[in-house]
């Protein structure tokens, strides 16, 4: 006579309750209910696949003796859960691991959403140009790159799992995360590595739901060894089904020591609209920032891109572009392409004038912000006087000249009111007016003063 599944499960729970703490029992066994017991197979319902994995990993040694005692030595255990919460159509039933007596049920072969037919080898969707060898290193990306190489070079390292790379648009996130995948494939060609954008993931999920193939979709992603998801912030918003499904995929991969690599325009703490349980998991591993490219990196990117395109760019042009284009590596590469196109069409060499013309049309050139301290420092540096001296009452010629030039340039460059200039120099309005007028008059007849101010303004610019 077969045991009633509900009564039998209650007996099992009583045995389990005696062997673990009340907190563990409430958290991991109270939510589990028995669905059926037929032909020696007990099916229990669990809230999620993560729940299943946690039970098998931490409590199987307690569950198995209890089940065999109540349901018999040959009992088999099956778990049932909804892949997507509150959507019964996504229900899955899997066999549990019953050591020495039962053979676990193997899920059906994984379906590849990239191709209509199931294939053992998948297309990793990696761009072969995005390697570590073509990724320029600098202080602004050193930490992120070092961690990425550590992951790529040692498949057993799971200290940085997941790895979340974040930074503004155009700083090289996509290049870096794909470089990790390419290195992993180089070291292990059989590794199932997949690069996919969050938008494509969302599109695939929507198609799977519409075609009633959600289980195939999930099984495929759970078969990946290294999942690289780009622009994870695109899952933010009114997409609970996608986020929930990714949550279960993430849990399965992480539980089975598969590497997860994510990129985002913002750090996880600023991802408003992302489920809290996902955000908490993003923080399990390593979060590394890619900063805006520093000057050295910008020049290296320009040199490398020019070499790849066979373009000769003079040093003064490289310096000019690297100084003016400061936000994006992608923008720098685009400038080189534009320079090459202009030089080819016009049949001329790359010059500073050509670079100015290209940048004028391609990017917004921000004028440097000049403040009073910058003016003061440049003037004092030129006249070789200590900055503090111009704030004193000294009437020495070199100090007085420097003070009046500061007044003149503060008015000209910063449009500061005379009273504001006087306040900074502890002088009255009339004194500042006299100083500015004096410099203006002298500039008309004194060539050395003209040259001095021209030199100072060159540095300010």
Coordinates of C-alpha atoms in Angstrom, one line a residue:
X1 CA 0.0 0.0 0.0
X2 CA 1.5 3.3 -1.1
X3 CA 1.9 6.1 1.4
X4 CA -0.3 9.2 1.1
X5 CA 2.0 11.8 -0.4
X6 CA 0.9 14.6 2.0
X7 CA 1.1 12.5 5.2
X8 CA 4.4 10.9 4.1
X9 CA 5.9 14.3 3.4
X10 CA 4.8 15.6 6.8
X11 CA 6.6 12.7 8.4
X12 CA 9.7 13.5 6.4
X13 CA 9.5 17.1 7.5
X14 CA 9.3 16.0 11.1
X15 CA 12.5 14.0 10.8
X16 CA 14.2 16.9 9.0
X17 CA 13.0 19.4 11.6
X18 CA 14.8 17.5 14.3
X19 CA 18.1 17.6 12.4
X20 CA 18.4 21.3 11.5
X21 CA 17.9 24.7 13.2
X22 CA 14.4 26.3 13.2
X23 CA 15.7 29.1 11.0
X24 CA 17.0 26.7 8.4
X25 CA 13.7 24.7 8.5
X26 CA 11.5 27.8 8.1
X27 CA 13.6 29.2 5.2
X28 CA 14.2 26.0 3.2
X29 CA 11.5 23.4 4.0
X30 CA 8.3 25.2 5.0
X31 CA 7.8 26.5 1.4
X32 CA 8.1 22.9 0.0
X33 CA 4.9 21.0 -0.5
X34 CA 4.2 17.4 -1.8
X35 CA 2.3 17.1 -5.0
X36 CA 2.1 13.4 -5.6
X37 CA 3.5 9.9 -4.9
X38 CA 3.1 7.3 -7.6
X39 CA 5.1 4.3 -8.7
X40 CA 7.7 5.0 -6.1
X41 CA 8.2 8.6 -7.3
X42 CA 7.6 11.5 -4.9
X43 CA 7.1 14.9 -6.6
X44 CA 7.4 18.0 -4.4
X45 CA 6.9 21.6 -5.4
X46 CA 9.6 24.2 -4.8
X47 CA 9.5 27.9 -5.3
X48 CA 12.3 28.1 -7.9
X49 CA 15.2 26.3 -9.5
X50 CA 17.5 28.1 -7.1
X51 CA 15.6 26.6 -4.2
X52 CA 16.1 23.2 -5.8
X53 CA 19.8 23.7 -6.2
X54 CA 20.2 24.9 -2.7
X55 CA 18.4 21.9 -1.2
X56 CA 20.4 19.5 -3.2
X57 CA 23.7 21.2 -2.4
X58 CA 23.1 21.6 1.4
X59 CA 20.4 19.3 2.7
X60 CA 20.5 16.2 0.5
X61 CA 22.3 14.2 3.2
X62 CA 19.4 14.8 5.6
X63 CA 16.5 14.5 3.0
X64 CA 17.6 11.1 1.6
X65 CA 17.5 9.1 4.8
X66 CA 14.1 10.7 5.8
X67 CA 12.6 9.9 2.4
X68 CA 13.8 6.3 2.3
X69 CA 12.5 5.7 5.9
X70 CA 9.0 7.0 5.1
X71 CA 8.5 6.1 1.4
X72 CA 10.9 3.1 1.0
X73 CA 14.4 2.4 -0.1
X74 CA 13.7 2.7 -3.8
X75 CA 12.0 6.1 -3.6
X76 CA 12.7 8.6 -6.4
X77 CA 12.5 12.3 -5.8
X78 CA 11.2 14.8 -8.4
X79 CA 11.0 18.6 -8.1
X80 CA 8.4 20.7 -9.8
X81 CA 8.6 24.5 -10.2
X82 CA 7.5 27.4 -12.5
X83 CA 10.4 28.7 -14.5
X84 CA 8.6 32.1 -14.5
X85 CA 6.7 32.9 -11.3
X86 CA 2.9 32.6 -11.4
X87 CA 3.0 31.3 -14.9
X88 CA 1.9 27.6 -14.8
X89 CA 2.7 27.2 -18.5
X90 CA 6.4 27.4 -17.6
X91 CA 6.2 24.5 -15.1
X92 CA 9.2 22.1 -15.2
X93 CA 9.6 18.8 -13.4
X94 CA 13.2 17.5 -12.8
X95 CA 14.6 14.4 -11.1
X96 CA 16.6 14.9 -7.9
X97 CA 19.9 13.3 -7.0
X98 CA 19.2 10.2 -4.9
X99 CA 22.6 8.7 -4.3
X100 CA 23.1 5.0 -5.0
X101 CA 19.5 4.2 -5.7
X102 CA 18.0 6.5 -8.4
X103 CA 19.3 7.8 -11.7
X104 CA 18.7 11.5 -12.0
X105 CA 16.4 12.6 -14.8
X106 CA 18.3 14.5 -17.4
X107 CA 16.7 17.6 -18.9
X108 CA 16.0 17.5 -22.7
X109 CA 18.7 18.7 -25.1
X110 CA 19.2 22.5 -25.0
X111 CA 17.7 24.5 -27.9
X112 CA 19.8 27.2 -29.5
X113 CA 17.7 30.4 -30.0
X114 CA 20.3 31.6 -32.5
X115 CA 19.6 28.8 -35.0
X116 CA 16.6 26.7 -35.8
X117 CA 18.3 23.4 -35.3
X118 CA 20.0 22.1 -32.2
X119 CA 23.8 22.0 -32.5
X120 CA 26.4 20.9 -30.1
X121 CA 28.8 23.7 -31.0
X122 CA 27.3 27.3 -30.6
X123 CA 28.3 30.5 -32.3
X124 CA 29.9 32.6 -29.5
X125 CA 28.9 35.9 -31.2
X126 CA 32.3 37.3 -30.4
X127 CA 34.0 39.9 -32.6
X128 CA 37.6 38.6 -33.4
X129 CA 38.9 42.2 -33.4
X130 CA 38.2 42.7 -29.7
X131 CA 41.2 40.9 -28.2
X132 CA 43.4 41.8 -25.3
X133 CA 46.2 42.4 -27.8
X134 CA 44.3 45.3 -29.3
X135 CA 43.0 46.7 -26.0
X136 CA 45.1 49.6 -25.0
X137 CA 46.1 49.6 -21.3
X138 CA 46.3 52.7 -19.0
X139 CA 45.6 53.7 -15.5
X140 CA 42.0 54.4 -16.3
X141 CA 41.3 50.7 -17.2
X142 CA 44.1 48.8 -15.4
X143 CA 42.1 47.2 -12.7
X144 CA 39.3 46.0 -14.9
X145 CA 41.7 44.6 -17.5
X146 CA 43.8 42.8 -14.9
X147 CA 40.7 41.1 -13.5
X148 CA 39.5 40.2 -16.9
X149 CA 42.8 38.6 -17.9
X150 CA 42.8 36.7 -14.6
X151 CA 39.4 35.2 -15.3
X152 CA 40.3 34.4 -18.9
X153 CA 43.6 32.8 -18.1
X154 CA 42.3 30.5 -15.3
X155 CA 38.9 28.8 -15.9
X156 CA 38.9 27.5 -12.3
X157 CA 39.0 31.0 -10.8
X158 CA 35.5 32.0 -9.6
X159 CA 36.5 34.7 -7.1
X160 CA 35.2 37.3 -9.6
X161 CA 31.9 35.7 -10.4
X162 CA 30.0 37.6 -11.5
X163 CA 32.2 40.2 -13.0
X164 CA 30.4 43.5 -13.6
X165 CA 32.2 46.1 -15.7
X166 CA 30.6 49.6 -15.7
X167 CA 31.4 53.0 -17.1
X168 CA 30.1 55.6 -19.5
X169 CA 29.4 55.0 -23.1
X170 CA 32.5 54.6 -25.4
X171 CA 35.1 53.7 -22.8
X172 CA 35.8 50.1 -24.1
X173 CA 33.4 47.9 -22.0
X174 CA 32.3 45.8 -25.0
X175 CA 35.9 45.4 -26.2
X176 CA 37.1 44.2 -22.8
X177 CA 34.3 41.7 -22.0
X178 CA 34.6 40.2 -25.5
X179 CA 38.4 40.0 -25.1
X180 CA 37.7 37.8 -22.0
X181 CA 35.5 35.5 -24.0
X182 CA 38.0 35.3 -26.9
X183 CA 40.8 34.3 -24.5
X184 CA 38.7 31.7 -22.9
X185 CA 37.9 30.2 -26.3
X186 CA 41.6 30.3 -27.3
X187 CA 42.5 28.3 -24.2
X188 CA 39.6 25.9 -24.4
X189 CA 37.9 25.7 -27.9
X190 CA 35.2 23.4 -26.5
X191 CA 34.0 26.0 -23.9
X192 CA 30.5 27.2 -24.5
X193 CA 31.0 30.9 -24.4
X194 CA 28.2 33.3 -25.5
X195 CA 28.2 37.1 -25.9
X196 CA 24.8 38.7 -26.2
X197 CA 23.4 42.1 -25.6
X198 CA 20.6 42.6 -23.1
X199 CA 18.3 43.9 -25.9
X200 CA 18.8 40.7 -27.9
X201 CA 18.3 38.6 -24.7
X202 CA 15.0 40.4 -24.2
X203 CA 14.0 39.9 -27.8
X204 CA 14.8 36.2 -27.7
X205 CA 12.8 35.8 -24.4
X206 CA 9.7 37.5 -26.0
X207 CA 9.9 35.2 -29.0
X208 CA 10.3 32.1 -26.8
X209 CA 7.2 33.1 -24.8
X210 CA 5.2 33.8 -28.0
X211 CA 6.3 30.4 -29.5
X212 CA 5.7 28.5 -26.2
X213 CA 9.4 27.6 -26.1
X214 CA 10.4 29.2 -22.8
X215 CA 11.8 25.9 -21.5
X216 CA 14.1 25.6 -24.6
X217 CA 15.2 29.1 -24.1
X218 CA 16.1 28.6 -20.4
X219 CA 17.7 25.2 -21.0
X220 CA 20.0 26.7 -23.7
X221 CA 21.2 29.6 -21.5
X222 CA 21.7 27.2 -18.6
X223 CA 24.0 25.2 -20.8
X224 CA 26.5 28.1 -21.2
X225 CA 29.9 27.9 -19.6
X226 CA 30.6 31.6 -19.8
X227 CA 27.7 34.0 -20.3
X228 CA 28.7 37.6 -21.4
X229 CA 25.7 40.0 -21.2
X230 CA 26.3 43.5 -22.6
X231 CA 24.4 46.6 -21.5
X232 CA 22.6 44.9 -18.6
X233 CA 20.9 48.2 -17.8
X234 CA 18.7 47.7 -20.8
X235 CA 16.7 45.2 -18.8
X236 CA 15.6 48.0 -16.5
X237 CA 12.0 49.0 -16.9
X238 CA 8.7 47.3 -17.3
X239 CA 10.2 43.8 -18.0
X240 CA 9.4 41.6 -15.0
X241 CA 9.3 38.4 -17.1
X242 CA 12.7 39.0 -18.6
X243 CA 14.3 40.0 -15.3
X244 CA 12.7 37.0 -13.5
X245 CA 13.9 34.6 -16.2
X246 CA 17.4 36.0 -16.2
X247 CA 17.4 35.7 -12.4
X248 CA 16.8 32.0 -12.6
X249 CA 19.4 31.6 -15.4
X250 CA 21.9 33.6 -13.3
X251 CA 21.3 31.4 -10.2
X252 CA 21.7 28.2 -12.2
X253 CA 25.0 29.3 -13.8
X254 CA 26.4 30.7 -10.6
X255 CA 25.4 27.6 -8.6
X256 CA 27.2 25.4 -11.1
X257 CA 30.4 27.6 -11.1
X258 CA 29.8 29.0 -14.6
X259 CA 31.3 32.4 -15.2
X260 CA 29.0 35.4 -15.7
X261 CA 30.3 38.7 -17.1
X262 CA 28.1 41.8 -17.3
X263 CA 28.6 45.3 -18.5
X264 CA 26.6 48.4 -17.7
X265 CA 26.6 52.2 -18.3
X266 CA 26.0 52.6 -14.5
X267 CA 27.1 50.9 -11.4
X268 CA 24.6 48.4 -9.8
X269 CA 23.7 50.7 -7.0
X270 CA 22.3 53.2 -9.5
X271 CA 20.2 50.7 -11.5
X272 CA 16.8 52.0 -10.5
X273 CA 14.1 49.7 -11.8
X274 CA 16.2 46.5 -11.6
X275 CA 14.9 43.8 -9.3
X276 CA 16.6 44.0 -5.9
X277 CA 17.3 40.2 -5.9
X278 CA 19.2 40.6 -9.1
X279 CA 21.1 43.7 -7.8
X280 CA 22.1 41.7 -4.7
X281 CA 23.5 39.0 -6.9
X282 CA 25.5 41.4 -9.1
X283 CA 27.4 42.3 -5.9
X284 CA 28.4 38.7 -5.2
X285 CA 31.5 38.9 -7.3
X286 CA 33.6 41.9 -8.5
X287 CA 32.4 45.3 -9.7
X288 CA 35.1 47.2 -11.7
X289 CA 34.8 50.6 -13.2
X290 CA 36.2 51.8 -16.6
X291 CA 36.9 55.4 -16.2
X292 CA 37.0 58.0 -19.0
X293 CA 40.2 57.5 -21.0
X294 CA 43.1 59.5 -19.7
X295 CA 45.5 61.4 -22.1
X296 CA 48.0 58.5 -22.4
X297 CA 45.2 56.1 -23.3
X298 CA 43.7 58.5 -25.8
X299 CA 47.0 58.9 -27.6
X300 CA 47.6 55.1 -27.6
X301 CA 44.2 54.5 -29.1
X302 CA 44.8 57.0 -31.9
X303 CA 48.3 55.6 -32.7
X304 CA 46.9 52.0 -32.8
X305 CA 43.9 52.9 -34.9
X306 CA 46.1 54.9 -37.3
X307 CA 48.5 52.0 -37.7
X308 CA 45.7 49.6 -38.4
X309 CA 44.4 51.9 -41.1
X310 CA 47.8 52.6 -42.6
X311 CA 47.5 56.3 -41.8
X312 CA 50.4 58.6 -40.9
X313 CA 49.4 61.2 -38.2
X314 CA 52.0 63.7 -37.1
X315 CA 52.7 64.0 -33.4
X316 CA 51.3 67.5 -33.2
X317 CA 48.0 66.3 -34.7
X318 CA 47.9 63.3 -32.3
X319 CA 48.4 65.7 -29.4
X320 CA 45.7 68.1 -30.6
X321 CA 43.1 65.3 -31.1
X322 CA 43.9 63.6 -27.8
X323 CA 43.5 66.9 -26.0
X324 CA 40.2 67.9 -27.6
X325 CA 38.4 64.5 -27.7
X326 CA 38.3 63.4 -24.0
X327 CA 35.2 61.3 -23.4
X328 CA 35.1 58.3 -25.7
X329 CA 37.5 55.8 -27.2
X330 CA 34.9 55.1 -29.9
X331 CA 34.8 58.8 -30.8
X332 CA 38.6 58.8 -31.1
X333 CA 38.5 55.8 -33.6
X334 CA 35.8 57.7 -35.6
X335 CA 38.0 60.7 -35.9
X336 CA 40.8 58.6 -37.4
X337 CA 38.4 57.2 -39.9
X338 CA 37.2 60.7 -40.8
X339 CA 40.8 61.9 -41.2
X340 CA 41.6 59.0 -43.5
X341 CA 38.5 59.7 -45.6
X342 CA 39.3 63.4 -45.9
X343 CA 42.9 62.9 -46.7
X344 CA 42.1 60.3 -49.4
X345 CA 39.4 62.3 -51.1
X346 CA 41.3 65.6 -51.0
X347 CA 44.6 63.9 -51.9
X348 CA 46.5 65.6 -49.0
X349 CA 48.5 64.7 -45.9
X350 CA 47.0 64.8 -42.4
X351 CA 47.7 68.2 -41.0
X352 CA 46.7 70.2 -38.0
X353 CA 44.4 72.3 -40.1
X354 CA 42.7 69.2 -41.5
X355 CA 42.3 67.8 -37.9
X356 CA 40.7 71.1 -36.8
X357 CA 38.2 70.9 -39.7
X358 CA 37.3 67.3 -39.0
X359 CA 36.9 67.9 -35.3
X360 CA 34.8 71.0 -35.9
X361 CA 32.2 68.8 -37.7
X362 CA 32.6 65.6 -35.6
X363 CA 32.7 66.6 -31.9
X364 CA 31.8 69.5 -29.7
X365 CA 34.9 71.3 -28.7
X366 CA 34.5 72.7 -25.2
X367 CA 36.4 75.9 -24.4
X368 CA 38.5 75.6 -21.3
X369 CA 36.9 77.1 -18.2
X370 CA 39.2 79.8 -16.9
X371 CA 39.1 80.9 -13.3
X372 CA 40.8 83.6 -11.3
X373 CA 43.4 81.2 -9.8
X374 CA 44.5 80.0 -13.2
X375 CA 44.9 83.6 -14.4
X376 CA 46.9 84.5 -11.3
X377 CA 49.2 81.4 -11.6
X378 CA 50.0 82.0 -15.3
X379 CA 50.7 85.7 -14.8
X380 CA 53.0 85.1 -11.7
X381 CA 54.7 82.3 -13.5
X382 CA 55.5 84.5 -16.5
X383 CA 56.7 87.5 -14.4
X384 CA 58.6 85.2 -12.0
X385 CA 56.9 86.5 -8.8
X386 CA 55.4 84.6 -5.9
X387 CA 51.6 84.3 -6.2
X388 CA 51.2 85.6 -2.6
X389 CA 53.0 88.8 -3.4
X390 CA 50.4 90.3 -5.7
X391 CA 47.9 90.2 -2.8
X392 CA 50.2 92.4 -0.7
X393 CA 50.6 96.2 -0.7
X394 CA 54.1 96.0 -2.4
X395 CA 54.6 98.6 -5.1
X396 CA 57.7 97.0 -6.6
X397 CA 57.5 97.3 -10.4
X398 CA 57.5 93.6 -11.2
X399 CA 54.8 92.9 -8.6
X400 CA 52.7 95.9 -9.6
X401 CA 52.9 95.0 -13.3
X402 CA 51.9 91.4 -12.5
X403 CA 48.9 92.6 -10.3
X404 CA 47.6 94.9 -13.1
X405 CA 48.0 92.2 -15.7
X406 CA 45.9 89.9 -13.5
X407 CA 43.2 92.7 -13.3
X408 CA 43.3 93.2 -17.1
X409 CA 43.1 89.4 -17.9
X410 CA 40.4 88.7 -15.3
X411 CA 38.3 91.4 -16.9
X412 CA 39.0 90.3 -20.5
X413 CA 38.9 86.5 -20.1
X414 CA 36.4 86.0 -17.3
X415 CA 34.2 89.1 -17.7
X416 CA 34.6 89.7 -14.0
X417 CA 33.1 92.9 -12.6
X418 CA 35.7 95.4 -11.4
X419 CA 34.4 95.2 -7.8
X420 CA 34.7 91.4 -7.8
X421 CA 38.3 91.7 -9.1
X422 CA 39.0 94.3 -6.4
X423 CA 37.6 92.1 -3.7
X424 CA 39.9 89.2 -4.7
X425 CA 42.9 91.5 -4.7
X426 CA 41.9 93.6 -1.6
X427 CA 41.7 96.7 -3.8
X428 CA 39.0 99.2 -4.5
X429 CA 37.0 99.6 -7.7
X430 CA 38.9 102.7 -8.8
X431 CA 42.3 101.0 -8.3
X432 CA 41.2 98.1 -10.6
X433 CA 39.8 100.5 -13.2
X434 CA 43.1 102.4 -13.2
X435 CA 45.1 99.1 -13.5
X436 CA 43.1 97.8 -16.5
X437 CA 43.3 101.2 -18.2
X438 CA 47.1 101.4 -17.6
X439 CA 47.7 97.9 -19.2
X440 CA 45.5 98.8 -22.2
X441 CA 47.4 102.0 -22.8
X442 CA 50.8 100.3 -22.5
X443 CA 49.8 97.5 -24.9
X444 CA 49.5 100.1 -27.7
X445 CA 53.2 101.1 -27.4
X446 CA 55.1 98.4 -25.5
X447 CA 56.0 95.4 -27.6
X448 CA 57.5 93.4 -24.7
X449 CA 54.2 93.7 -22.8
X450 CA 52.3 92.7 -25.9
X451 CA 54.5 89.6 -26.2
X452 CA 54.2 88.8 -22.5
X453 CA 50.4 88.9 -22.5
X454 CA 50.2 86.9 -25.7
X455 CA 52.4 84.2 -24.1
X456 CA 50.2 84.1 -21.0
X457 CA 47.0 84.0 -23.1
X458 CA 48.4 81.1 -25.1
X459 CA 48.9 79.1 -22.0
X460 CA 45.4 80.0 -20.7
X461 CA 43.9 78.8 -24.0

